[in-house]
Short mmCIF file of C-alpha atoms in Angstrom, two decimals:
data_model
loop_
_atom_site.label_atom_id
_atom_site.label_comp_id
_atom_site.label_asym_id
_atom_site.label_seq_id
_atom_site.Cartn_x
_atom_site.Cartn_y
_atom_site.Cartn_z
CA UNK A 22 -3.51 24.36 -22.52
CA UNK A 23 -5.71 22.40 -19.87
CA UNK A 24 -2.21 20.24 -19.55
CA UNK A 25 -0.13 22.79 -19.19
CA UNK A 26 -2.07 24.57 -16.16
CA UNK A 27 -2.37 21.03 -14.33
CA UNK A 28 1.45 20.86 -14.79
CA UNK A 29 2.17 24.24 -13.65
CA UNK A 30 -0.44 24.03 -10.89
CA UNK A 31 2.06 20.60 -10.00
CA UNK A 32 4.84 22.23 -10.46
CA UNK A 33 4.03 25.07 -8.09
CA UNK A 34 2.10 22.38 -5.32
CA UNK A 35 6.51 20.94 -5.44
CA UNK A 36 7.74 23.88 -5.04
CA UNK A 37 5.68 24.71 -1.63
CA UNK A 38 5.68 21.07 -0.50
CA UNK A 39 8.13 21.02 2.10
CA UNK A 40 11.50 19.36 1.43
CA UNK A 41 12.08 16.09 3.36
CA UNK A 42 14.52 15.96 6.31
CA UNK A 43 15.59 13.32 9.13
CA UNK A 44 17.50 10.33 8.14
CA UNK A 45 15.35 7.72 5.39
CA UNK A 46 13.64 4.68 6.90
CA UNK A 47 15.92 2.07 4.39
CA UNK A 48 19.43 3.21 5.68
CA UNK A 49 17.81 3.12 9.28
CA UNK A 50 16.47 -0.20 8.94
CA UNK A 51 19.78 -1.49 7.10
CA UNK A 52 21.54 -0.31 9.36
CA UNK A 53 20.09 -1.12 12.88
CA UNK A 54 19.64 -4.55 11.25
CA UNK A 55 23.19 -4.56 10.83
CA UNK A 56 24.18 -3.09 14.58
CA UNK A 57 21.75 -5.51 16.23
CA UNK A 58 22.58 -8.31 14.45
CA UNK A 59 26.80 -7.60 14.58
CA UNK A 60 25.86 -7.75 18.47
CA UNK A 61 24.58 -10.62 18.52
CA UNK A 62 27.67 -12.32 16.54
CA UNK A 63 29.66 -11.32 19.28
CA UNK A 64 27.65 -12.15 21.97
CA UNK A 65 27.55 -15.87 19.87
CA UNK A 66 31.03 -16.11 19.10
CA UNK A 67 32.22 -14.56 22.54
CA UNK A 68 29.99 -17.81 24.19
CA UNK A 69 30.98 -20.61 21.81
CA UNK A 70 34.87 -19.14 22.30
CA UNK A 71 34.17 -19.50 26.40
CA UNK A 72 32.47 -23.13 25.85
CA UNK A 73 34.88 -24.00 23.91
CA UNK A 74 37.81 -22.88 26.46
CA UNK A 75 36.34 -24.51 29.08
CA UNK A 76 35.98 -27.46 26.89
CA UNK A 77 39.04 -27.45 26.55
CA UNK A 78 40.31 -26.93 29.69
CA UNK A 79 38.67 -29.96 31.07
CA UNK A 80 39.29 -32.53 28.45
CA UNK A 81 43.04 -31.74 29.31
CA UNK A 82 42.64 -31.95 32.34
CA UNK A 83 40.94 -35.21 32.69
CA UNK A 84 43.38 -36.79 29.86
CA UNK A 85 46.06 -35.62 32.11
CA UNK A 86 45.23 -37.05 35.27
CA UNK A 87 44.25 -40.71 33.28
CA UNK A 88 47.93 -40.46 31.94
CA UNK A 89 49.55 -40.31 34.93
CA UNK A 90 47.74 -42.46 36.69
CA UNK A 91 47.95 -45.14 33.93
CA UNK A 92 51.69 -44.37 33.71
CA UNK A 93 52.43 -44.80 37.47
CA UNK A 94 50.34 -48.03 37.59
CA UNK A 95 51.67 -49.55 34.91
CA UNK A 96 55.59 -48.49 35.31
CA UNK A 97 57.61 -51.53 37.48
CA UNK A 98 58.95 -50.37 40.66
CA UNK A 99 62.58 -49.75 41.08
CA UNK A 100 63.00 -53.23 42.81
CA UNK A 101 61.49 -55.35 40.35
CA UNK A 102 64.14 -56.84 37.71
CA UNK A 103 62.71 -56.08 34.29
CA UNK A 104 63.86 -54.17 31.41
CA UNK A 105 62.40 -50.85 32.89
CA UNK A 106 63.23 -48.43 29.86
CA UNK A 107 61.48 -51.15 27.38
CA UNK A 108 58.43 -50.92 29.35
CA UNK A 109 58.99 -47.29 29.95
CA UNK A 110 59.24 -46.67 26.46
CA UNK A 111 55.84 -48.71 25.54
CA UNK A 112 53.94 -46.67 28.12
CA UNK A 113 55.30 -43.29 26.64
CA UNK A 114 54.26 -44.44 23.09
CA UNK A 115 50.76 -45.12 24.61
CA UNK A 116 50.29 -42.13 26.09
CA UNK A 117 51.45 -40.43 22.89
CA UNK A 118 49.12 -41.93 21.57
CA UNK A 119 46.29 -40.45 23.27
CA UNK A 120 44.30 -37.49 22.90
CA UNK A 121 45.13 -34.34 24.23
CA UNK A 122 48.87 -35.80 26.35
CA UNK A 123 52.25 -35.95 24.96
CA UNK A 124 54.89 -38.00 26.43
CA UNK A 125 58.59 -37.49 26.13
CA UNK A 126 61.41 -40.52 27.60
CA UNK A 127 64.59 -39.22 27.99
CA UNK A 128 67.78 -41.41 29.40
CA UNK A 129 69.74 -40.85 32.02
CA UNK A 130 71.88 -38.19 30.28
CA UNK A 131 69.02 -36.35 28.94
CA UNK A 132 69.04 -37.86 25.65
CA UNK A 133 65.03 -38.42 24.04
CA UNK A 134 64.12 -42.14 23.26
CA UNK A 135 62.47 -42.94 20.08
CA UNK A 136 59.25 -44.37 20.60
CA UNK A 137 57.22 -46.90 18.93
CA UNK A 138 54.76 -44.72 17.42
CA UNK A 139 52.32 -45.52 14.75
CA UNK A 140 52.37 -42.97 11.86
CA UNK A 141 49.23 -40.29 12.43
CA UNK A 142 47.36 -38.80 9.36
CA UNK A 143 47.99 -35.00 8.96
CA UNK A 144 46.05 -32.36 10.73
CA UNK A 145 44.56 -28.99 9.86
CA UNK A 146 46.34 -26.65 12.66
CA UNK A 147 43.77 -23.80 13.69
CA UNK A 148 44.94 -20.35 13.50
CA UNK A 149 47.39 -19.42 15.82
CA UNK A 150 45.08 -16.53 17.01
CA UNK A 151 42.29 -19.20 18.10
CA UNK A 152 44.72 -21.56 19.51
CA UNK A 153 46.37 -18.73 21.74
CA UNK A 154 41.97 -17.67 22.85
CA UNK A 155 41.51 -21.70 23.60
CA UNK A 156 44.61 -23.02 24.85
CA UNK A 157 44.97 -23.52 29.02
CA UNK A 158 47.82 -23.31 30.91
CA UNK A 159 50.44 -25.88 30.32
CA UNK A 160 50.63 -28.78 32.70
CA UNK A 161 53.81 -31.46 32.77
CA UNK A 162 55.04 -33.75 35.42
CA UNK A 163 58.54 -36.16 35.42
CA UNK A 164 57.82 -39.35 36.40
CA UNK A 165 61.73 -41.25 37.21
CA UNK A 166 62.70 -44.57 35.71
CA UNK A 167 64.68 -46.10 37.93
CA UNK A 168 65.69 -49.30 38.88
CA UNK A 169 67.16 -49.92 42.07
CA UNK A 170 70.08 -48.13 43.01
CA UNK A 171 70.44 -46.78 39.40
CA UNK A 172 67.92 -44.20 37.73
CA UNK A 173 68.09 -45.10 34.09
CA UNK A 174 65.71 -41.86 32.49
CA UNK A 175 62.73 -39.77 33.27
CA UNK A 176 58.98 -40.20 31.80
CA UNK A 177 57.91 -36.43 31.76
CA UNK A 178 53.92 -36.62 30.72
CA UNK A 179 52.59 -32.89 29.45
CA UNK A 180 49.03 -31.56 28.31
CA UNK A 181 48.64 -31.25 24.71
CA UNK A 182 44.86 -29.62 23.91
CA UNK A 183 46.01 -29.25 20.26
CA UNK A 184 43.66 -31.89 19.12
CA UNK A 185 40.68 -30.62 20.76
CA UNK A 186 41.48 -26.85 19.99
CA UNK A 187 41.46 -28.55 16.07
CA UNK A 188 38.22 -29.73 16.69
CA UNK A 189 36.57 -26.82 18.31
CA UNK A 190 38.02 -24.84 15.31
CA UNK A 191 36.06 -26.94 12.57
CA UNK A 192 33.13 -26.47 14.72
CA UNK A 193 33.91 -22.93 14.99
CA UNK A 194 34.53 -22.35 11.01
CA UNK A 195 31.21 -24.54 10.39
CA UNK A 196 29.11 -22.10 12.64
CA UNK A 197 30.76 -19.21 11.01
CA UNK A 198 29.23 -20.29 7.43
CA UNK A 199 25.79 -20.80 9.53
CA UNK A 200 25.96 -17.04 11.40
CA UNK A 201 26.66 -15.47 7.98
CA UNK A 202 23.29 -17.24 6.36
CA UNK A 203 21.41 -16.41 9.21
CA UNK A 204 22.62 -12.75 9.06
CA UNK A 205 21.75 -12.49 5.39
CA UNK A 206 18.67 -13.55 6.18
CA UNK A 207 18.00 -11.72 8.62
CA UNK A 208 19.05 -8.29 6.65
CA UNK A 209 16.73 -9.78 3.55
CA UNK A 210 13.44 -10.31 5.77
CA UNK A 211 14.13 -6.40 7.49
CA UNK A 212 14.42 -5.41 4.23
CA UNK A 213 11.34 -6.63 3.03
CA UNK A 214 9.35 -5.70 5.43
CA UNK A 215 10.73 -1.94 5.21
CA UNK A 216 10.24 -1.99 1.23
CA UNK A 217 6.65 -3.20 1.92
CA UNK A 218 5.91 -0.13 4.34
CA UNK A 219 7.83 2.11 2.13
CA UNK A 220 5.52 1.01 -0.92
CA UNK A 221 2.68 1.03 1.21
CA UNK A 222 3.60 4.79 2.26
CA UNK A 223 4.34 5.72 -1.18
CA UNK A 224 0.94 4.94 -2.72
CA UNK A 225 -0.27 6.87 0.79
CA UNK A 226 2.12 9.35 -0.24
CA UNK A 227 0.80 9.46 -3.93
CA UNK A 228 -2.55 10.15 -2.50
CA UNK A 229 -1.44 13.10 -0.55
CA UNK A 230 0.26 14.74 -3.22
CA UNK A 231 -2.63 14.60 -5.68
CA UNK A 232 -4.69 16.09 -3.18
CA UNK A 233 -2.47 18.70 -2.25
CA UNK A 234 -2.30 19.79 -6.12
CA UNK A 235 -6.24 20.31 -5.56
CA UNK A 236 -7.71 16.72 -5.96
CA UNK A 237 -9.86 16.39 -2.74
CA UNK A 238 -11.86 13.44 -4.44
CA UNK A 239 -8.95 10.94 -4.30
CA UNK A 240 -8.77 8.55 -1.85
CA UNK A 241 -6.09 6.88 0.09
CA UNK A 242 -6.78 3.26 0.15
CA UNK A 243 -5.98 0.35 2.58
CA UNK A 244 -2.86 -0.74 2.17
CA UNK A 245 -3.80 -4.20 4.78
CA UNK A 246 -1.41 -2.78 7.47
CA UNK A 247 -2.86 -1.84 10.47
CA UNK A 248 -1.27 0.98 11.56
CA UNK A 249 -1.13 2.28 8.27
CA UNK A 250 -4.76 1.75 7.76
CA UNK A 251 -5.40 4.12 10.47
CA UNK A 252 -3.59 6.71 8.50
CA UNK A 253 -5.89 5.81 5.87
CA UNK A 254 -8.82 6.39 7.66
CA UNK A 255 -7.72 10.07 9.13
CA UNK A 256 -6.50 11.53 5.46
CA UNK A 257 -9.22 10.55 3.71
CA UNK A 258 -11.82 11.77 6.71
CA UNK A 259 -9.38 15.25 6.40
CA UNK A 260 -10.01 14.98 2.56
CA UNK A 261 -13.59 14.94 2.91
CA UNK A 262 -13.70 18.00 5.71
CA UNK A 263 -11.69 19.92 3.29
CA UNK A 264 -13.87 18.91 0.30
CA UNK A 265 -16.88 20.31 2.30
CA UNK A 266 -14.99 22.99 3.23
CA UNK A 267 -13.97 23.90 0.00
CA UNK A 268 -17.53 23.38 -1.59
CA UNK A 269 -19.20 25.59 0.94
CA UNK A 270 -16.30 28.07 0.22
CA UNK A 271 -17.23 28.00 -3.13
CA UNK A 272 -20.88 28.59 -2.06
CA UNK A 273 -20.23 31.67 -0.54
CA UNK A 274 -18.56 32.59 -3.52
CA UNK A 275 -20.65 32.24 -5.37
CA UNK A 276 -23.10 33.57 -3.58
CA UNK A 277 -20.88 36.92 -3.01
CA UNK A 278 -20.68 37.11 -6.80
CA UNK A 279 -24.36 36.97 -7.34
CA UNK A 280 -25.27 39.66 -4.96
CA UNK A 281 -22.54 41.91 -6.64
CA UNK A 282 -24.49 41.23 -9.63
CA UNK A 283 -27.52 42.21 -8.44
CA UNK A 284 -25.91 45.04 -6.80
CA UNK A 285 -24.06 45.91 -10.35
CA UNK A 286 -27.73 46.01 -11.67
CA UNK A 287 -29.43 47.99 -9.00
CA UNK A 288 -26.73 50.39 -9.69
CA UNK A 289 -27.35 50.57 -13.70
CA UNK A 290 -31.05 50.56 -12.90
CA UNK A 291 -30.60 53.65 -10.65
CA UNK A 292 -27.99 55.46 -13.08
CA UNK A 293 -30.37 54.86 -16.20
CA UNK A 294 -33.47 55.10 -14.40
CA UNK A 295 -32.23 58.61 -12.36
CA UNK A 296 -29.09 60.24 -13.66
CA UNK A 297 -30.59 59.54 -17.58
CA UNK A 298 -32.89 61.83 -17.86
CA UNK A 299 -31.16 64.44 -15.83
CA UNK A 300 -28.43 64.32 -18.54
CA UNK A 301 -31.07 64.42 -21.27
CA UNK A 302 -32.73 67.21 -20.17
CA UNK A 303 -29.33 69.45 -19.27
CA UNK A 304 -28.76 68.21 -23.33
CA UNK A 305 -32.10 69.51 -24.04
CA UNK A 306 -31.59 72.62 -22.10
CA UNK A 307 -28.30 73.12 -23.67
CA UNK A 308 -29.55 72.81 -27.03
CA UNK A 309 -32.32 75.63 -26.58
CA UNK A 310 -30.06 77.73 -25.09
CA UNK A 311 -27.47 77.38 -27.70
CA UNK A 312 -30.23 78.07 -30.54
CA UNK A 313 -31.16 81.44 -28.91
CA UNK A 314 -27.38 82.57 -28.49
CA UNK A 315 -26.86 81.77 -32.25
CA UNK A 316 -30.16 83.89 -33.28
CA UNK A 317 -28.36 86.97 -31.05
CA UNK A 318 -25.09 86.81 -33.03
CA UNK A 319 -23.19 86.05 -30.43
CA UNK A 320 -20.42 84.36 -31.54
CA UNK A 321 -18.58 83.69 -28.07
CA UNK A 322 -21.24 82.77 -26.52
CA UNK A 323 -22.63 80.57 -29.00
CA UNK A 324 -18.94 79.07 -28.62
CA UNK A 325 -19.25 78.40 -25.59
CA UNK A 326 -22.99 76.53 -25.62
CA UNK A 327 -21.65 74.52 -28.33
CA UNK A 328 -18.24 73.29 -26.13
CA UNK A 329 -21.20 73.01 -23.15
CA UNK A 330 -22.80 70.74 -25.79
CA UNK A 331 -20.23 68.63 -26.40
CA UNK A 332 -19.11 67.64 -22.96
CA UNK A 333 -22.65 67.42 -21.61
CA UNK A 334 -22.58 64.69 -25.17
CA UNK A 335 -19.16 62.94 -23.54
CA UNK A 336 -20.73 62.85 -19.85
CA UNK A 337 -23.91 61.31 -21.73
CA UNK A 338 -21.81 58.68 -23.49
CA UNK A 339 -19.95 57.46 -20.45
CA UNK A 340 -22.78 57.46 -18.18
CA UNK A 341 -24.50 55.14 -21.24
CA UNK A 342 -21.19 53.16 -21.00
CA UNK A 343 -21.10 52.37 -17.30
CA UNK A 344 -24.89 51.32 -17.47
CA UNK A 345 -23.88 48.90 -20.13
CA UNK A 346 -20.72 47.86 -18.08
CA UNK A 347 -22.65 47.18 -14.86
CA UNK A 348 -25.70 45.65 -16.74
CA UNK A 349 -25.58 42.06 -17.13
CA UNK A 350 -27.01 41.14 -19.97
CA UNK A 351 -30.51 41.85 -21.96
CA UNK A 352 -30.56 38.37 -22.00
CA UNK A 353 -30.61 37.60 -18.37
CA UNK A 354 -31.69 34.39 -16.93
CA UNK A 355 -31.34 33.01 -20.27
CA UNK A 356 -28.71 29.96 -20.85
CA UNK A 357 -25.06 31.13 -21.05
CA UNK A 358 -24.89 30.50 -24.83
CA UNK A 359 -28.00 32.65 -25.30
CA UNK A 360 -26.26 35.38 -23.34
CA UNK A 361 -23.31 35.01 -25.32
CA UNK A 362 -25.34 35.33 -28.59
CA UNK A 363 -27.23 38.25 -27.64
CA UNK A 364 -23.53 39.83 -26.40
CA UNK A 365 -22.38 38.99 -29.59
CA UNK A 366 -25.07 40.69 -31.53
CA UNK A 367 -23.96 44.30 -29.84
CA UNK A 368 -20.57 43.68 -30.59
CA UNK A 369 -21.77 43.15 -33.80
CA UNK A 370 -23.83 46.08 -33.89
CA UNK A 371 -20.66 48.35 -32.18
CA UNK A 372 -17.75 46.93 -35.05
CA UNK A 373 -19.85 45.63 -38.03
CA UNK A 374 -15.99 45.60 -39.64
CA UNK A 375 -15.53 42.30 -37.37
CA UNK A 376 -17.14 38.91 -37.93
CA UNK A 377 -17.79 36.93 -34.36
CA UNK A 378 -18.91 33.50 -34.41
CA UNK A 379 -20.15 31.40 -31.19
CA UNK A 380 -19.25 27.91 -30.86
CA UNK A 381 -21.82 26.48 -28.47
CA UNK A 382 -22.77 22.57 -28.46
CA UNK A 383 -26.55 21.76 -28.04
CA UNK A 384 -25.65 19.01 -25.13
CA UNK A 385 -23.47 21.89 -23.22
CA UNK A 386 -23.96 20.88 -19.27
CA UNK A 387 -26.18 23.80 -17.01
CA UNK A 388 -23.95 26.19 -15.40
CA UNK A 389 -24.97 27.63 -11.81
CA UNK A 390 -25.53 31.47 -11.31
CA UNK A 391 -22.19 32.42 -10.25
CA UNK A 392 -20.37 30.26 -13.03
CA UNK A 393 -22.82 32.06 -15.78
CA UNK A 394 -21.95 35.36 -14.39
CA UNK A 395 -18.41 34.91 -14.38
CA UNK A 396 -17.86 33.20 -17.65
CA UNK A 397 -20.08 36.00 -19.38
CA UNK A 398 -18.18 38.39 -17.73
CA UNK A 399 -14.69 36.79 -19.10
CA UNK A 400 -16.30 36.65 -22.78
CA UNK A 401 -17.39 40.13 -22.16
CA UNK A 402 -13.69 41.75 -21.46
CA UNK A 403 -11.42 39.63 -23.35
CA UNK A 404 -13.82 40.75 -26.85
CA UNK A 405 -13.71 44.05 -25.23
CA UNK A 406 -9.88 43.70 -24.67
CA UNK A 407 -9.48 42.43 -28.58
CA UNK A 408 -12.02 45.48 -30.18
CA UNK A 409 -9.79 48.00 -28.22
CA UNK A 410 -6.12 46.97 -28.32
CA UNK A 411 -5.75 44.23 -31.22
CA UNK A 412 -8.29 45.90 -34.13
CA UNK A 413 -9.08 41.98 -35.23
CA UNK A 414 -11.05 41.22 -38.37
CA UNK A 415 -12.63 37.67 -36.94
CA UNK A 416 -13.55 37.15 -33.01
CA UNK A 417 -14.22 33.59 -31.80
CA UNK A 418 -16.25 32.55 -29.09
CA UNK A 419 -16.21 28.80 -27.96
CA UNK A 420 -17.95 26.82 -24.87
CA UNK A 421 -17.20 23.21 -24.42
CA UNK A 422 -16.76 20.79 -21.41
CA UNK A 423 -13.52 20.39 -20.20
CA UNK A 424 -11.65 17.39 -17.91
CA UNK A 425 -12.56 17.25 -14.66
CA UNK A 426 -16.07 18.25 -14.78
CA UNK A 427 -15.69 21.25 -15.96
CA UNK A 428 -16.89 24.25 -18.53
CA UNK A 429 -14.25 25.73 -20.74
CA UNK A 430 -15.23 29.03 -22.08
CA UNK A 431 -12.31 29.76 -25.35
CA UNK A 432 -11.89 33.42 -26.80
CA UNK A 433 -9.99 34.20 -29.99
CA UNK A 434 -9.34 36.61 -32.63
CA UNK A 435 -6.46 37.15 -35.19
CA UNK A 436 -5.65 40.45 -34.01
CA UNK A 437 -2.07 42.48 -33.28
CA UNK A 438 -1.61 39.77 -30.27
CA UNK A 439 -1.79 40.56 -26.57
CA UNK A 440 -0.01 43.37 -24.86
CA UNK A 441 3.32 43.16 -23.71
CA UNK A 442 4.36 41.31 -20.46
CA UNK A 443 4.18 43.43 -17.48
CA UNK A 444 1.12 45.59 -18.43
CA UNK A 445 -1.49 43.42 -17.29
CA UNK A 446 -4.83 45.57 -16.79
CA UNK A 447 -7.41 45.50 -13.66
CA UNK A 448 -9.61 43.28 -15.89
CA UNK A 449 -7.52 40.15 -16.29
CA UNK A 450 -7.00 40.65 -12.66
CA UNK A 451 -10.68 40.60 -12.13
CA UNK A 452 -11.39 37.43 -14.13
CA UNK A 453 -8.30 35.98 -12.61
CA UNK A 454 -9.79 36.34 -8.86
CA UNK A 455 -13.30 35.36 -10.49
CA UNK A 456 -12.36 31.93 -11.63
CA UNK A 457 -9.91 31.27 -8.27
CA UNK A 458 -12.77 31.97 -6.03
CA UNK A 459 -14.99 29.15 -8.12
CA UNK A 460 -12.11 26.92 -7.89
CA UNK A 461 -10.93 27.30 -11.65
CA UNK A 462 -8.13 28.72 -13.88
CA UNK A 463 -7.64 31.72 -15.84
CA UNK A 464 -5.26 31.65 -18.98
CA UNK A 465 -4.14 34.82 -20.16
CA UNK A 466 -3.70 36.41 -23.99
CA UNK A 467 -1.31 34.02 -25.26
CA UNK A 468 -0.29 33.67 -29.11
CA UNK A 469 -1.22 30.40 -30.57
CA UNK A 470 -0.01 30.40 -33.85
CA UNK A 471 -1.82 34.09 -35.96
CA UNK A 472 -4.33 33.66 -33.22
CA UNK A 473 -4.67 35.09 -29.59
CA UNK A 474 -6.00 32.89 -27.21
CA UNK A 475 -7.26 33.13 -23.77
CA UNK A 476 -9.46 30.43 -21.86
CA UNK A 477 -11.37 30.43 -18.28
CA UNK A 478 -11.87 26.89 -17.12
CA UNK A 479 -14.95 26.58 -14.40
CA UNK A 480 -15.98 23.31 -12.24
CA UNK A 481 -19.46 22.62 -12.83
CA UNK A 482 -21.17 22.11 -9.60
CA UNK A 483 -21.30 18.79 -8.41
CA UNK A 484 -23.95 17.20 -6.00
CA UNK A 485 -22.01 18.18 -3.08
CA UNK A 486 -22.06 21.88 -4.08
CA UNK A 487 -25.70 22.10 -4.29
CA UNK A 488 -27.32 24.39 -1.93
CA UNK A 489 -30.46 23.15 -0.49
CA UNK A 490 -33.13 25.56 0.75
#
């Protein structure tokens, strides 16, 4: 039963924590990761794509200018008599030949001229998007064959940046490869770090929610982050304020509980002590007069002395009664088990039809004042609840240590059962405030098999809840 109050008592500490809200730290980290590190892929590619551009660019440029220079230097001039489209044709087929130029010969009517070319391996073309980003403007210039007065073809030299727009693109799809490691990495070491706070804030978080279910003697340990050590430090320094607030809560209590004790048995002492013998002698009185009435043949009158009688008998019996109810205990000051034994004795002595029997170990830990007094009070109704609604034939009476620190005090009998729900009576309410103000739990009448059952579970004071004078 101890299990199932902790688990309601969790249950109920869920239900009023608040629910989370705001976006979760793992989807924020994953994806501002992401975001920062997709801008910096573009700010990567968008430089190598300019470097390589201008790269480009000038290699074509410079290739260019050699070829025409090495073609106009090396071409006869129109005077000279030499085979000019032979040589013409060997100085196309060099150029060709180079990186980054074409040349084209082309006779007089137009016509191409093969060339002496050597044949070239094959070569991986880049995309046609990344050539288009890469590729400069087109330069070409016609350079005449002629020989004099006759022009025999034209040399016309162009830019060709294929080669180097091939080579830009295997650097480009190597880096690619290296930005997509990088970025993996860079998503795995975020995510690390943001699982290690998260665990760090769960086990912070664990701490919290045990002492939120009651548990102000947990502690939230270091969790080597220094940020979230100063966390730490300020719930556990709250945990302790509220611990001493609690403990000096209970205190006054306590303390309130005693004196309505006392007060309860200044009251009795006054009732028995004052309104006692005023009802004994009105009995007294009653009883003379209703002697002389009968010895005058009277019969109303003597009727009427005798009903006088018997509600002077009633006001008698429930004056008695509420001395008894506001009386402690005859044992008082004694141990709680001795109390208990000594309360068991009048039951005994009120319905001698019932057997009760006290379970009480030797070893059983020293309760303080206002634990005593409330536990004897919850052994006092619930028997009194079970003699007057449940007409049991055995009443059991058990006190044993509980989890926690604590004193269990167990009542049963095997008796009609408790009342129906929904007619719960000013005493349960009583011993249920009794036990929350001393920081413990109240089980009602419950059926536990052919036996009614009902428990009050008390912390036993600890060091921290002793008063000092």
């Amino acid at each position: 039963m101890e299990a199932t109050g902790q688990i309601a008592g969790v249950r109920q500490a869920d239900e009023a924590r608040p629910r989370p809200h705001g976006v979760a730290l793992r989807p924020l980290a994953l994806g501002g990761a992401t975001l920062a590190w997709l801008a910096i892929f573009a700010i990567v590619v968008s430089v190598l794509m300019l470097n390589a551009r201008a790269a480009v660019r000038a290699e074509t440029e410079a290739a260019f200018g050699l070829a025409n220079a090495f073609a106009t230097m090396r071409l006869p001039t129109a005077f000279e008599r030499r085979d000019m489209m032979a040589e013409a044709r060997q100085i196309a087929a060099d150029i060709e030949s180079q990186r980054h130029v074409s040349a084209e010969l082309r006779d007089a009517t137009g016509r191409p001229v093969a060339l002496p070319l050597a044949p070239q391996p094959p070569r991986d073309p880049p995309p046609g998007w990344f050539a288009a980003l890469l590729r400069p403007a087109p330069r070409a210039d016609l350079i005449p064959v002629s020989q004099y007065p006759n022009v025999l073809g034209v040399l016309e030299i162009r830019t060709d940046p294929g080669d180097e727009i091939a080579e830009a693109w295997a650097d480009f799809r190597l880096m690619l490869p290296l930005l997509g490691g990088m970025a993996l990495a860079v998503l795995g070491v975020t995510m690390a770090i943001t699982g290690l706070v998260l665990r760090r804030l769960g086990v912070l978080g664990a701490a919290l929610a045990r002492m939120r279910a009651g548990d102000l003697a947990v502690r939230a340990p270091q969790t080597g982050l220094a940020e979230l050590g100063q966390l730490s430090d300020g719930v556990n320094a709250l945990a302790s304020h509220l611990a001493r607030e609690r403990a000096e809560n209970r205190r006054l209590q306590g303390r309130m509980m005693t004196l309505a004790e006392s007060e309860r048995a200044r009251i009795a002492s006054d009732l028995h002590d004052g309104v006692g013998p005023q009802l004994f002698a009105l009995q007294a009185a009653i009883d003379q007069a209703g002697e002389r009435a009968g010895g005058a043949a009277d019969p109303a009158l003597a009727g009427a002395l005798a009903a006088v009688s018997r509600h002077a008998a009633a006001i008698r019996a429930s004056a008695r009664a509420a001395i008894d109810d506001l009386r402690l205990s005859p044992a008082e000051g004694a141990s709680l088990a001795e109390m208990l034994q000594e309360l068991l004795f009048e039951f005994a002595d009120m319905a001698p039809e019932v057997e009760f029997a006290l379970d009480a170990p030797q070893d059983l830990p020293a309760a303080d004042e206002a634990a005593r007094v409330a536990l004897f009070r919850f052994v006092r109704e619930s028997v009194l609840n079970a003699l007057r609604h449940a007409r049991p034939t055995r009443v059991g009476v058990a006190l044993a240590t509980a989890p926690g620190a604590a004193l269990l005090a167990r009542v049963e009998d095997d008796g009609a059962g408790p009342r129906p729900a929904g007619r719960k009576g000013l005493g349960q309410a009583g011993m249920r405030d009794r036990a929350s103000a001393l920081g413990g739990d109240y089980t009602p009448p419950r059926r536990d098999g052919t036996m009614t059952v009902t428990e009050c579970r008390l912390p036993l004071a600890g060091p921290q809840d002793q008063e000092t004078d």
